[in-house]
Amino acid sequence: MDLDDDACYRALSMRDARLDGKIFVGVRSTGIYCRPICPARTPLRRNVTFYASAPAAQEAGFRPCLRCRPETSPDLGAWRGSSNTVARALAMIEDGALDTGDVEGLGDRLGVGGRQLRRLFKQHLGASPVAVAQTRRVLLAKQLICDTTLPMAEVALAAGFGSVRRFNETFQQLYARPPAALRRRQKPEVSAQDGGGVVLRLAYRAPYDWKGILDFLALRAVPGVEAVRDGRYSRALRIDGTIGLVTVASGPGETLEVRAQFPRLRALPQVIARVRRVFDLGADPAQVNAHLSLDPHLAPLVAQRPGLRAPGAWDGFELAVRAVLGQQITVAGARALAGRLAAQYGEALPADLAGEGLSRLFPTPQALAAIDPETLPMPRARGRALVGLATAAAADPDLFAPRGSLEAAVARLKALPGIGEWTAQYIALRQMREPDAFPHGDIGLMRAMTGPDGIRPSAGELLARAEAWRPWRAYGALHLWASEGLAPKPERLNLMEVSHDQDAA
């Protein structure tokens, strides 16, 4: 975003919450950077510098404020609206791309050079990719220190630090005090293994349609793998070989409360990244709604559901399997079939994790690749497509990662068995978090755009109309689906795609 310093200073003086997460204020007289809603006395104009992101402020030599706690601000880094490459890179960094790799490797996965990627980060975020990864690590550790009673050694591991020594050195350098001194309430420390896991609150920008996203997930919850009960969503998950549980509920204020129970705390950053993705916590609804409301057909739909989100996916392979299973059958039928696959081929949960409707993990690509497709309870062509998809996913663990452009991702997905245009766009929307993904061949979208004269647009006409919705076509699609009580359903494929998928099988 283009920062007008005078406008930013006025917003700071007014404690304007609309810019929370969009700008950070470096105060030269104190060496601290704050959120625009910080309750501290407003510094003099000559003493402040404004930054587009927390990493930019931290890279400039400022340390996080202990009062307004930048680690709890809405994470809108990927919503600058100016670089899809940066957005994809941020998603991959949050998934740990720089924990074991370097910027050049990240650039290769995105189809750009490391130098170009650094330039884009400087332009749009004001910080390098490495600085972004380091700042995320520090701010997560700071949140764990303040919001949990975990021992400091467990905080270091959970935040992704390579060693406790490095953790202590970083906080001593940044805050001029040891990490334990930042814990305001001195309570007895409780290990994650003894206290039922780690509980964190993740902020979002209001409004947020919690009921809508919970209903969406409940309708598709795979029996034994995930469950929605008493306003909470729970599921079993495997991350880097570690099995655990995640529970998400509506929290106080503008937050979701997340409980993660994993025997290896190093999995926590990836758990948080997936929660943000599935519940679309990085969205800026004001930005999206203002753009989509320019279309006279979408304007009343946006006004009716201003907090609508685009539900993400926990795992790309799981989502692709669900999409293939759902072709030409109902959502309930696809859900039941996925439950049967999980019961037969998914790994059972350890006894200490099973319960409350959760008993198994979703099957791995390796498990489904070993199946004889003739034995699957579905049409043979679809069974062969499913096994072929599993074989491809087993051979390429990054098959569903957000890399390259949307067009390149769709083309890559359509080369897979059982995947046509609709399914590829659906995977791009939910797993790759492409805000411009648009399954224009969906009959529900065309029906929702029926004009006052009763004429329904063709797929091509709908695609042309949606050009004006870029770069938020995915949210336009979700508003159209919601207007008819239709959430995106993989089984609602046009005839062309069904034919393509069966031929590919």
Short mmCIF file of C-alpha atoms in Angstrom, two decimals:
data_model
loop_
_atom_site.label_atom_id
_atom_site.label_comp_id
_atom_site.label_asym_id
_atom_site.label_seq_id
_atom_site.Cartn_x
_atom_site.Cartn_y
_atom_site.Cartn_z
CA MET A 1 0.00 0.00 0.00
CA ASP A 2 1.17 3.59 -0.64
CA LEU A 3 1.81 5.27 2.69
CA ASP A 4 0.96 8.95 3.03
CA ASP A 5 2.85 9.82 6.21
CA ASP A 6 0.57 12.72 7.13
CA ALA A 7 -2.54 10.55 6.75
CA CYS A 8 -0.89 7.79 8.75
CA TYR A 9 -0.04 10.22 11.53
CA ARG A 10 -3.65 11.44 11.66
CA ALA A 11 -4.78 7.81 11.91
CA LEU A 12 -2.28 7.23 14.71
CA SER A 13 -3.53 10.30 16.56
CA MET A 14 -7.11 9.01 16.26
CA ARG A 15 -6.16 5.40 17.14
CA ASP A 16 -7.84 4.39 13.87
CA ALA A 17 -8.44 0.62 14.01
CA ARG A 18 -9.01 0.47 10.26
CA LEU A 19 -5.25 0.66 9.71
CA ASP A 20 -4.38 -1.92 12.36
CA GLY A 21 -2.21 -4.53 10.66
CA LYS A 22 -1.73 -2.30 7.61
CA ILE A 23 0.81 0.12 9.06
CA PHE A 24 3.31 -0.02 11.91
CA VAL A 25 4.77 3.03 13.62
CA GLY A 26 8.48 3.25 14.43
CA VAL A 27 9.15 5.74 17.24
CA ARG A 28 12.74 6.96 16.96
CA SER A 29 12.82 8.52 20.44
CA THR A 30 12.14 5.15 22.09
CA GLY A 31 13.34 2.62 19.50
CA ILE A 32 9.94 0.90 19.65
CA TYR A 33 7.45 0.09 16.88
CA CYS A 34 3.72 0.08 17.59
CA ARG A 35 0.33 -0.57 16.10
CA PRO A 36 -1.73 2.51 15.17
CA ILE A 37 -4.11 1.65 18.03
CA CYS A 38 -1.39 1.72 20.71
CA PRO A 39 -2.75 3.28 23.94
CA ALA A 40 0.55 5.02 24.68
CA ARG A 41 0.80 8.79 24.33
CA THR A 42 1.01 9.85 20.69
CA PRO A 43 4.65 10.62 19.82
CA LEU A 44 5.64 13.82 18.06
CA ARG A 45 5.32 13.79 14.29
CA ARG A 46 9.07 14.36 13.82
CA ASN A 47 9.86 11.24 15.86
CA VAL A 48 7.88 8.67 13.87
CA THR A 49 8.39 6.64 10.72
CA PHE A 50 5.68 4.47 9.17
CA TYR A 51 6.22 0.95 7.83
CA ALA A 52 4.06 -1.36 5.74
CA SER A 53 4.79 -4.41 7.86
CA ALA A 54 6.14 -5.51 11.23
CA PRO A 55 9.22 -7.13 9.60
CA ALA A 56 10.06 -3.81 7.92
CA ALA A 57 9.93 -1.98 11.26
CA GLN A 58 11.97 -4.67 12.97
CA GLU A 59 14.54 -4.78 10.16
CA ALA A 60 14.92 -1.00 10.57
CA GLY A 61 16.07 -1.58 14.14
CA PHE A 62 12.87 -1.06 16.15
CA ARG A 63 11.70 -3.50 18.79
CA PRO A 64 8.05 -4.55 19.32
CA CYS A 65 5.94 -2.55 21.76
CA LEU A 66 5.04 -4.34 24.99
CA ARG A 67 1.75 -2.45 25.36
CA CYS A 68 0.01 -2.80 21.98
CA ARG A 69 1.74 -6.13 21.21
CA PRO A 70 2.25 -6.18 17.40
CA GLU A 71 2.23 -9.99 17.53
CA THR A 72 -1.54 -9.90 18.13
CA SER A 73 -2.46 -7.58 15.24
CA PRO A 74 -4.36 -8.88 12.20
CA ASP A 75 -1.93 -10.48 9.75
CA LEU A 76 -2.64 -8.69 6.49
CA GLY A 77 0.79 -8.97 4.90
CA ALA A 78 -0.51 -11.03 1.97
CA TRP A 79 -3.32 -8.56 1.30
CA ARG A 80 -1.39 -5.67 -0.15
CA GLY A 81 -3.20 -6.37 -3.41
CA SER A 82 -0.17 -5.57 -5.53
CA SER A 83 1.89 -8.73 -5.87
CA ASN A 84 0.52 -12.25 -6.14
CA THR A 85 4.10 -13.54 -6.04
CA VAL A 86 4.63 -11.96 -2.62
CA ALA A 87 1.32 -13.37 -1.37
CA ARG A 88 2.29 -16.88 -2.49
CA ALA A 89 5.76 -16.51 -1.00
CA LEU A 90 4.29 -15.39 2.34
CA ALA A 91 2.06 -18.46 2.42
CA MET A 92 5.06 -20.70 1.78
CA ILE A 93 7.19 -18.92 4.40
CA GLU A 94 4.41 -19.41 6.92
CA ASP A 95 4.43 -23.11 6.03
CA GLY A 96 8.15 -23.24 6.85
CA ALA A 97 9.77 -22.80 3.42
CA LEU A 98 12.72 -20.87 4.88
CA ASP A 99 13.17 -23.09 7.93
CA THR A 100 15.07 -25.65 5.88
CA GLY A 101 15.57 -23.82 2.57
CA ASP A 102 16.87 -20.50 1.28
CA VAL A 103 15.48 -17.55 -0.68
CA GLU A 104 16.83 -18.89 -3.98
CA GLY A 105 15.00 -22.18 -3.47
CA LEU A 106 11.82 -20.32 -2.56
CA GLY A 107 12.16 -18.21 -5.70
CA ASP A 108 12.60 -21.31 -7.84
CA ARG A 109 9.36 -22.75 -6.50
CA LEU A 110 7.61 -19.49 -7.39
CA GLY A 111 9.14 -19.18 -10.83
CA VAL A 112 11.27 -16.10 -10.07
CA GLY A 113 14.90 -15.54 -9.15
CA GLY A 114 16.01 -14.98 -5.58
CA ARG A 115 17.11 -11.42 -6.40
CA GLN A 116 13.73 -10.62 -7.95
CA LEU A 117 11.92 -12.07 -4.93
CA ARG A 118 13.96 -9.90 -2.55
CA ARG A 119 13.16 -6.85 -4.65
CA LEU A 120 9.43 -7.61 -4.58
CA PHE A 121 9.48 -8.06 -0.80
CA LYS A 122 11.29 -4.77 -0.33
CA GLN A 123 8.82 -3.03 -2.62
CA HIS A 124 5.62 -4.40 -1.10
CA LEU A 125 6.53 -5.22 2.51
CA GLY A 126 9.62 -3.13 3.12
CA ALA A 127 11.58 -6.16 4.34
CA SER A 128 13.48 -9.14 2.96
CA PRO A 129 12.02 -12.67 2.93
CA VAL A 130 14.50 -13.72 5.63
CA ALA A 131 13.48 -10.78 7.82
CA VAL A 132 9.81 -11.73 7.40
CA ALA A 133 10.53 -15.31 8.51
CA GLN A 134 12.59 -14.14 11.48
CA THR A 135 10.00 -11.60 12.60
CA ARG A 136 7.19 -14.14 12.40
CA ARG A 137 9.26 -16.45 14.59
CA VAL A 138 9.97 -13.74 17.18
CA LEU A 139 6.38 -12.50 17.33
CA LEU A 140 5.00 -16.03 17.72
CA ALA A 141 7.42 -16.63 20.57
CA LYS A 142 6.38 -13.34 22.17
CA GLN A 143 2.72 -14.35 21.96
CA LEU A 144 3.45 -17.74 23.51
CA ILE A 145 5.36 -16.06 26.35
CA CYS A 146 2.50 -13.66 27.12
CA ASP A 147 -0.52 -15.89 26.46
CA THR A 148 0.59 -19.31 27.72
CA THR A 149 2.38 -20.82 30.70
CA LEU A 150 4.70 -22.96 28.60
CA PRO A 151 8.26 -23.36 29.87
CA MET A 152 10.70 -21.16 27.94
CA ALA A 153 12.40 -24.16 26.35
CA GLU A 154 9.05 -25.26 24.91
CA VAL A 155 8.31 -21.72 23.72
CA ALA A 156 11.59 -21.71 21.82
CA LEU A 157 10.80 -25.01 20.10
CA ALA A 158 7.17 -24.11 19.38
CA ALA A 159 8.15 -20.82 17.75
CA GLY A 160 10.66 -22.50 15.45
CA PHE A 161 13.97 -21.50 17.01
CA GLY A 162 16.77 -23.94 16.32
CA SER A 163 17.99 -23.84 19.92
CA VAL A 164 17.14 -22.37 23.29
CA ARG A 165 20.45 -20.49 23.22
CA ARG A 166 19.52 -18.77 19.96
CA PHE A 167 16.09 -17.98 21.41
CA ASN A 168 17.59 -16.35 24.50
CA GLU A 169 20.14 -14.37 22.46
CA THR A 170 17.47 -13.03 20.10
CA PHE A 171 15.23 -11.79 22.89
CA GLN A 172 18.13 -10.33 24.85
CA GLN A 173 19.22 -8.43 21.76
CA LEU A 174 15.73 -7.29 20.78
CA TYR A 175 14.16 -6.53 24.16
CA ALA A 176 17.31 -6.04 26.29
CA ARG A 177 16.02 -8.62 28.74
CA PRO A 178 15.64 -12.41 28.93
CA PRO A 179 12.45 -13.97 27.53
CA ALA A 180 11.10 -14.92 30.96
CA ALA A 181 11.11 -11.26 32.01
CA LEU A 182 8.45 -10.54 29.38
CA ARG A 183 5.91 -12.81 31.05
CA ARG A 184 3.69 -10.38 32.94
CA ARG A 185 1.83 -12.83 35.13
CA GLN A 186 4.19 -15.16 36.94
CA LYS A 187 2.21 -18.39 37.10
CA PRO A 188 3.54 -21.92 37.47
CA GLU A 189 4.83 -23.20 34.15
CA VAL A 190 2.80 -26.01 32.58
CA SER A 191 4.18 -28.19 29.81
CA ALA A 192 2.09 -28.60 26.67
CA GLN A 193 2.05 -32.34 27.35
CA ASP A 194 0.54 -31.82 30.80
CA GLY A 195 -1.82 -28.95 30.03
CA GLY A 196 -3.71 -30.38 27.06
CA GLY A 197 -1.69 -28.62 24.36
CA VAL A 198 -1.18 -24.98 23.42
CA VAL A 199 -4.04 -22.46 23.33
CA LEU A 200 -3.64 -19.29 21.25
CA ARG A 201 -5.93 -16.55 20.00
CA LEU A 202 -5.54 -15.52 16.37
CA ALA A 203 -6.83 -12.12 15.31
CA TYR A 204 -8.88 -11.34 12.22
CA ARG A 205 -10.31 -8.18 10.73
CA ALA A 206 -14.05 -7.85 11.38
CA PRO A 207 -16.66 -8.56 10.24
CA TYR A 208 -16.27 -12.33 10.27
CA ASP A 209 -19.04 -14.81 9.43
CA TRP A 210 -18.10 -17.51 11.93
CA LYS A 211 -21.40 -19.36 11.56
CA GLY A 212 -21.11 -19.39 7.79
CA ILE A 213 -17.64 -20.91 7.71
CA LEU A 214 -18.51 -23.38 10.48
CA ASP A 215 -21.60 -24.53 8.56
CA PHE A 216 -19.49 -24.96 5.44
CA LEU A 217 -16.96 -27.15 7.24
CA ALA A 218 -19.65 -29.12 9.11
CA LEU A 219 -21.35 -30.08 5.85
CA ARG A 220 -18.10 -31.55 4.57
CA ALA A 221 -16.61 -32.95 7.78
CA VAL A 222 -15.15 -36.42 7.04
CA PRO A 223 -16.49 -38.84 9.70
CA GLY A 224 -13.76 -39.85 12.13
CA VAL A 225 -11.30 -37.25 10.78
CA GLU A 226 -13.06 -33.99 11.63
CA ALA A 227 -16.10 -32.91 13.60
CA VAL A 228 -18.18 -29.83 14.43
CA ARG A 229 -19.79 -29.84 17.87
CA ASP A 230 -21.07 -27.12 20.20
CA GLY A 231 -19.77 -24.33 17.99
CA ARG A 232 -16.26 -25.83 17.76
CA TYR A 233 -14.41 -27.38 14.86
CA SER A 234 -11.97 -30.24 15.56
CA ARG A 235 -9.85 -32.49 13.40
CA ALA A 236 -6.94 -34.91 13.41
CA LEU A 237 -3.90 -33.79 11.49
CA ARG A 238 -0.44 -35.03 10.54
CA ILE A 239 2.35 -32.48 10.11
CA ASP A 240 5.85 -33.64 9.17
CA GLY A 241 5.13 -37.08 10.58
CA THR A 242 3.67 -35.76 13.84
CA ILE A 243 0.04 -36.63 14.64
CA GLY A 244 -2.08 -34.25 16.67
CA LEU A 245 -5.43 -32.54 17.11
CA VAL A 246 -6.58 -29.02 16.31
CA THR A 247 -9.68 -27.39 17.78
CA VAL A 248 -10.94 -23.98 16.67
CA ALA A 249 -13.69 -21.92 18.28
CA SER A 250 -14.84 -18.34 18.28
CA GLY A 251 -12.80 -16.36 20.81
CA PRO A 252 -13.30 -13.07 22.63
CA GLY A 253 -13.26 -9.90 20.57
CA GLU A 254 -12.07 -10.28 17.01
CA THR A 255 -10.22 -13.55 17.52
CA LEU A 256 -10.48 -17.29 17.03
CA GLU A 257 -9.30 -19.53 19.85
CA VAL A 258 -7.07 -22.38 18.68
CA ARG A 259 -6.03 -25.39 20.74
CA ALA A 260 -3.22 -27.49 19.28
CA GLN A 261 -2.31 -30.84 20.83
CA PHE A 262 0.89 -32.14 19.23
CA PRO A 263 3.65 -34.18 20.86
CA ARG A 264 6.26 -32.21 18.89
CA LEU A 265 5.91 -28.48 19.48
CA ARG A 266 7.93 -27.71 16.35
CA ALA A 267 4.72 -28.42 14.43
CA LEU A 268 2.98 -25.38 15.95
CA PRO A 269 3.98 -22.75 13.31
CA GLN A 270 2.60 -24.98 10.55
CA VAL A 271 -0.57 -25.65 12.55
CA ILE A 272 -1.12 -21.91 12.89
CA ALA A 273 -0.42 -21.40 9.19
CA ARG A 274 -3.05 -23.97 8.28
CA VAL A 275 -5.61 -22.52 10.67
CA ARG A 276 -5.09 -19.10 9.08
CA ARG A 277 -5.53 -20.66 5.66
CA VAL A 278 -8.62 -22.74 6.43
CA PHE A 279 -10.42 -19.94 8.27
CA ASP A 280 -9.16 -17.20 5.93
CA LEU A 281 -7.89 -15.06 8.80
CA GLY A 282 -5.68 -12.88 6.62
CA ALA A 283 -8.55 -11.46 4.58
CA ASP A 284 -9.30 -7.75 4.54
CA PRO A 285 -13.09 -7.72 4.02
CA ALA A 286 -13.28 -3.94 3.63
CA GLN A 287 -10.90 -4.05 0.67
CA VAL A 288 -12.69 -6.96 -1.02
CA ASN A 289 -16.20 -5.70 -0.31
CA ALA A 290 -15.49 -2.20 -1.61
CA HIS A 291 -14.24 -3.62 -4.90
CA LEU A 292 -16.98 -6.20 -5.44
CA SER A 293 -19.71 -3.72 -4.49
CA LEU A 294 -18.93 -1.79 -7.67
CA ASP A 295 -20.87 -4.51 -9.52
CA PRO A 296 -24.62 -3.79 -9.19
CA HIS A 297 -25.45 -7.50 -9.01
CA LEU A 298 -22.92 -8.25 -6.26
CA ALA A 299 -23.47 -5.08 -4.19
CA PRO A 300 -26.61 -6.30 -2.34
CA LEU A 301 -25.03 -9.72 -1.79
CA VAL A 302 -21.95 -8.16 -0.24
CA ALA A 303 -24.12 -5.95 1.98
CA GLN A 304 -26.00 -9.04 3.17
CA ARG A 305 -22.84 -11.00 4.03
CA PRO A 306 -20.00 -8.53 4.69
CA GLY A 307 -18.11 -11.07 6.81
CA LEU A 308 -18.02 -13.83 4.19
CA ARG A 309 -14.74 -15.72 3.98
CA ALA A 310 -13.24 -18.16 1.50
CA PRO A 311 -12.76 -21.46 3.40
CA GLY A 312 -9.35 -22.98 2.83
CA ALA A 313 -8.17 -26.58 2.98
CA TRP A 314 -6.02 -28.43 5.50
CA ASP A 315 -4.28 -30.50 2.86
CA GLY A 316 -4.19 -30.26 -0.92
CA PHE A 317 -4.30 -33.98 -1.55
CA GLU A 318 -7.24 -34.46 0.78
CA LEU A 319 -9.13 -31.67 -0.98
CA ALA A 320 -8.38 -33.12 -4.42
CA VAL A 321 -9.63 -36.54 -3.34
CA ARG A 322 -12.82 -34.98 -2.00
CA ALA A 323 -13.31 -33.15 -5.29
CA VAL A 324 -12.90 -36.34 -7.32
CA LEU A 325 -15.18 -38.31 -5.00
CA GLY A 326 -17.85 -35.62 -5.25
CA GLN A 327 -18.17 -35.67 -9.02
CA GLN A 328 -21.81 -36.33 -9.96
CA ILE A 329 -22.94 -37.13 -6.40
CA THR A 330 -24.21 -35.03 -3.49
CA VAL A 331 -22.10 -33.40 -0.81
CA ALA A 332 -23.48 -35.87 1.73
CA GLY A 333 -22.62 -38.77 -0.55
CA ALA A 334 -19.06 -37.54 -1.06
CA ARG A 335 -18.68 -37.01 2.67
CA ALA A 336 -19.84 -40.55 3.43
CA LEU A 337 -17.53 -42.01 0.77
CA ALA A 338 -14.56 -40.07 2.14
CA GLY A 339 -15.41 -41.41 5.59
CA ARG A 340 -15.35 -44.98 4.28
CA LEU A 341 -11.94 -44.41 2.71
CA ALA A 342 -10.64 -42.94 5.97
CA ALA A 343 -12.02 -45.83 8.01
CA GLN A 344 -10.43 -48.42 5.73
CA TYR A 345 -7.14 -46.79 4.72
CA GLY A 346 -6.51 -44.00 7.25
CA GLU A 347 -4.22 -44.48 10.23
CA ALA A 348 -5.93 -44.85 13.61
CA LEU A 349 -5.29 -42.11 16.14
CA PRO A 350 -3.28 -42.91 19.27
CA ALA A 351 -5.52 -43.74 22.20
CA ASP A 352 -4.71 -40.50 24.02
CA LEU A 353 -5.95 -38.42 21.08
CA ALA A 354 -9.04 -40.37 20.00
CA GLY A 355 -12.46 -39.30 21.19
CA GLU A 356 -15.24 -36.77 20.61
CA GLY A 357 -15.91 -38.14 17.15
CA LEU A 358 -12.25 -38.26 16.06
CA SER A 359 -10.62 -41.63 15.47
CA ARG A 360 -8.52 -41.54 12.29
CA LEU A 361 -6.31 -39.54 9.95
CA PHE A 362 -7.22 -38.98 6.34
CA PRO A 363 -5.40 -41.55 4.16
CA THR A 364 -1.98 -40.60 2.82
CA PRO A 365 -1.23 -40.52 -0.93
CA GLN A 366 0.97 -43.61 -0.43
CA ALA A 367 -1.90 -45.55 1.16
CA LEU A 368 -4.38 -44.77 -1.62
CA ALA A 369 -1.80 -45.27 -4.38
CA ALA A 370 -1.44 -48.91 -3.29
CA ILE A 371 -5.17 -49.66 -3.70
CA ASP A 372 -6.54 -51.78 -6.54
CA PRO A 373 -9.00 -49.31 -8.12
CA GLU A 374 -11.32 -52.17 -9.04
CA THR A 375 -12.06 -52.67 -5.33
CA LEU A 376 -13.21 -49.11 -4.66
CA PRO A 377 -16.95 -48.47 -4.14
CA MET A 378 -17.29 -46.08 -7.07
CA PRO A 379 -17.34 -46.16 -10.87
CA ARG A 380 -14.18 -47.75 -12.23
CA ALA A 381 -13.11 -44.66 -14.15
CA ARG A 382 -13.32 -42.57 -11.01
CA GLY A 383 -11.50 -45.22 -8.98
CA ARG A 384 -8.64 -45.26 -11.49
CA ALA A 385 -8.55 -41.47 -11.42
CA LEU A 386 -8.35 -41.51 -7.62
CA VAL A 387 -5.46 -43.99 -7.54
CA GLY A 388 -3.68 -42.09 -10.32
CA LEU A 389 -4.06 -38.85 -8.37
CA ALA A 390 -2.65 -40.51 -5.25
CA THR A 391 0.31 -41.85 -7.22
CA ALA A 392 1.10 -38.39 -8.56
CA ALA A 393 0.81 -36.81 -5.08
CA ALA A 394 3.06 -39.47 -3.56
CA ALA A 395 5.72 -38.74 -6.19
CA ASP A 396 5.55 -34.95 -5.69
CA PRO A 397 4.90 -33.72 -2.11
CA ASP A 398 4.66 -30.12 -3.42
CA LEU A 399 2.06 -30.98 -6.03
CA PHE A 400 -0.57 -28.69 -4.48
CA ALA A 401 1.75 -25.95 -3.20
CA PRO A 402 1.08 -22.34 -4.30
CA ARG A 403 3.75 -21.87 -6.95
CA GLY A 404 3.81 -19.94 -10.19
CA SER A 405 0.80 -18.05 -11.50
CA LEU A 406 -2.86 -19.01 -11.16
CA GLU A 407 -2.94 -19.94 -14.84
CA ALA A 408 0.13 -22.16 -14.49
CA ALA A 409 -1.31 -23.82 -11.38
CA VAL A 410 -4.61 -24.60 -13.13
CA ALA A 411 -2.79 -26.01 -16.15
CA ARG A 412 -0.61 -28.18 -13.90
CA LEU A 413 -3.63 -29.49 -11.99
CA LYS A 414 -5.61 -30.25 -15.14
CA ALA A 415 -2.82 -32.59 -16.24
CA LEU A 416 -3.62 -34.83 -13.25
CA PRO A 417 -6.01 -37.79 -13.49
CA GLY A 418 -9.62 -36.84 -12.76
CA ILE A 419 -9.00 -33.08 -12.63
CA GLY A 420 -10.82 -30.76 -15.04
CA GLU A 421 -11.16 -26.99 -15.18
CA TRP A 422 -13.76 -26.72 -12.38
CA THR A 423 -11.87 -28.94 -9.98
CA ALA A 424 -8.55 -27.21 -10.74
CA GLN A 425 -10.06 -23.79 -10.00
CA TYR A 426 -11.66 -25.15 -6.84
CA ILE A 427 -8.32 -26.51 -5.58
CA ALA A 428 -6.62 -23.23 -6.46
CA LEU A 429 -9.28 -21.33 -4.51
CA ARG A 430 -9.23 -23.43 -1.35
CA GLN A 431 -5.76 -24.97 -1.12
CA MET A 432 -3.54 -22.55 -2.99
CA ARG A 433 -5.48 -19.56 -1.60
CA GLU A 434 -5.72 -17.88 -4.99
CA PRO A 435 -8.17 -14.98 -4.44
CA ASP A 436 -8.74 -14.71 -8.19
CA ALA A 437 -9.59 -18.37 -8.82
CA PHE A 438 -12.96 -18.60 -10.57
CA PRO A 439 -14.76 -21.82 -11.66
CA HIS A 440 -16.79 -20.04 -14.32
CA GLY A 441 -18.27 -23.28 -15.69
CA ASP A 442 -20.25 -23.88 -12.48
CA ILE A 443 -23.97 -24.07 -13.13
CA GLY A 444 -24.74 -22.54 -9.72
CA LEU A 445 -22.75 -19.40 -10.55
CA MET A 446 -24.50 -19.03 -13.87
CA ARG A 447 -27.90 -19.52 -12.23
CA ALA A 448 -27.10 -16.94 -9.55
CA MET A 449 -26.29 -14.40 -12.26
CA THR A 450 -29.61 -14.82 -14.04
CA GLY A 451 -30.82 -11.38 -15.10
CA PRO A 452 -34.24 -9.73 -14.53
CA ASP A 453 -35.28 -11.03 -17.95
CA GLY A 454 -34.74 -14.60 -16.78
CA ILE A 455 -31.79 -15.16 -19.12
CA ARG A 456 -28.91 -17.10 -17.63
CA PRO A 457 -25.41 -16.19 -18.84
CA SER A 458 -23.21 -18.77 -20.50
CA ALA A 459 -19.89 -19.76 -18.95
CA GLY A 460 -18.06 -17.48 -21.36
CA GLU A 461 -20.37 -14.55 -20.62
CA LEU A 462 -19.93 -15.07 -16.88
CA LEU A 463 -16.15 -15.15 -17.26
CA ALA A 464 -16.26 -11.86 -19.19
CA ARG A 465 -18.49 -10.26 -16.54
CA ALA A 466 -16.14 -11.37 -13.77
CA GLU A 467 -13.16 -9.57 -15.35
CA ALA A 468 -14.23 -6.49 -13.41
CA TRP A 469 -14.07 -8.47 -10.13
CA ARG A 470 -10.31 -9.12 -10.39
CA PRO A 471 -8.31 -9.75 -8.26
CA TRP A 472 -11.11 -10.98 -5.96
CA ARG A 473 -13.11 -13.26 -8.27
CA ALA A 474 -13.03 -16.09 -5.73
CA TYR A 475 -14.98 -13.95 -3.25
CA GLY A 476 -17.40 -12.97 -5.99
CA ALA A 477 -18.03 -16.67 -6.63
CA LEU A 478 -18.61 -17.32 -2.92
CA HIS A 479 -21.15 -14.50 -2.71
CA LEU A 480 -23.01 -15.93 -5.68
CA TRP A 481 -23.04 -19.42 -4.21
CA ALA A 482 -24.20 -18.09 -0.86
CA SER A 483 -27.01 -16.11 -2.49
CA GLU A 484 -28.66 -19.36 -3.53
CA GLY A 485 -27.79 -21.26 -0.38
CA LEU A 486 -25.11 -23.00 -2.42
CA ALA A 487 -21.62 -23.41 -1.08
CA PRO A 488 -18.98 -24.48 -3.60
CA LYS A 489 -19.69 -28.14 -4.32
CA PRO A 490 -17.20 -30.24 -6.29
CA GLU A 491 -20.00 -32.45 -7.56
CA ARG A 492 -21.67 -29.56 -9.40
CA LEU A 493 -19.52 -29.93 -12.51
CA ASN A 494 -20.60 -29.02 -16.00
CA LEU A 495 -20.90 -31.82 -18.51
CA MET A 496 -17.69 -30.87 -20.25
CA GLU A 497 -15.64 -31.37 -17.09
CA VAL A 498 -17.28 -34.68 -16.22
CA SER A 499 -16.37 -35.94 -19.64
CA HIS A 500 -12.82 -34.62 -19.31
CA ASP A 501 -12.33 -36.20 -15.90
CA GLN A 502 -13.59 -39.58 -17.02
CA ASP A 503 -11.43 -39.50 -20.15
CA ALA A 504 -8.41 -38.61 -18.04
CA ALA A 505 -9.06 -41.57 -15.82
#
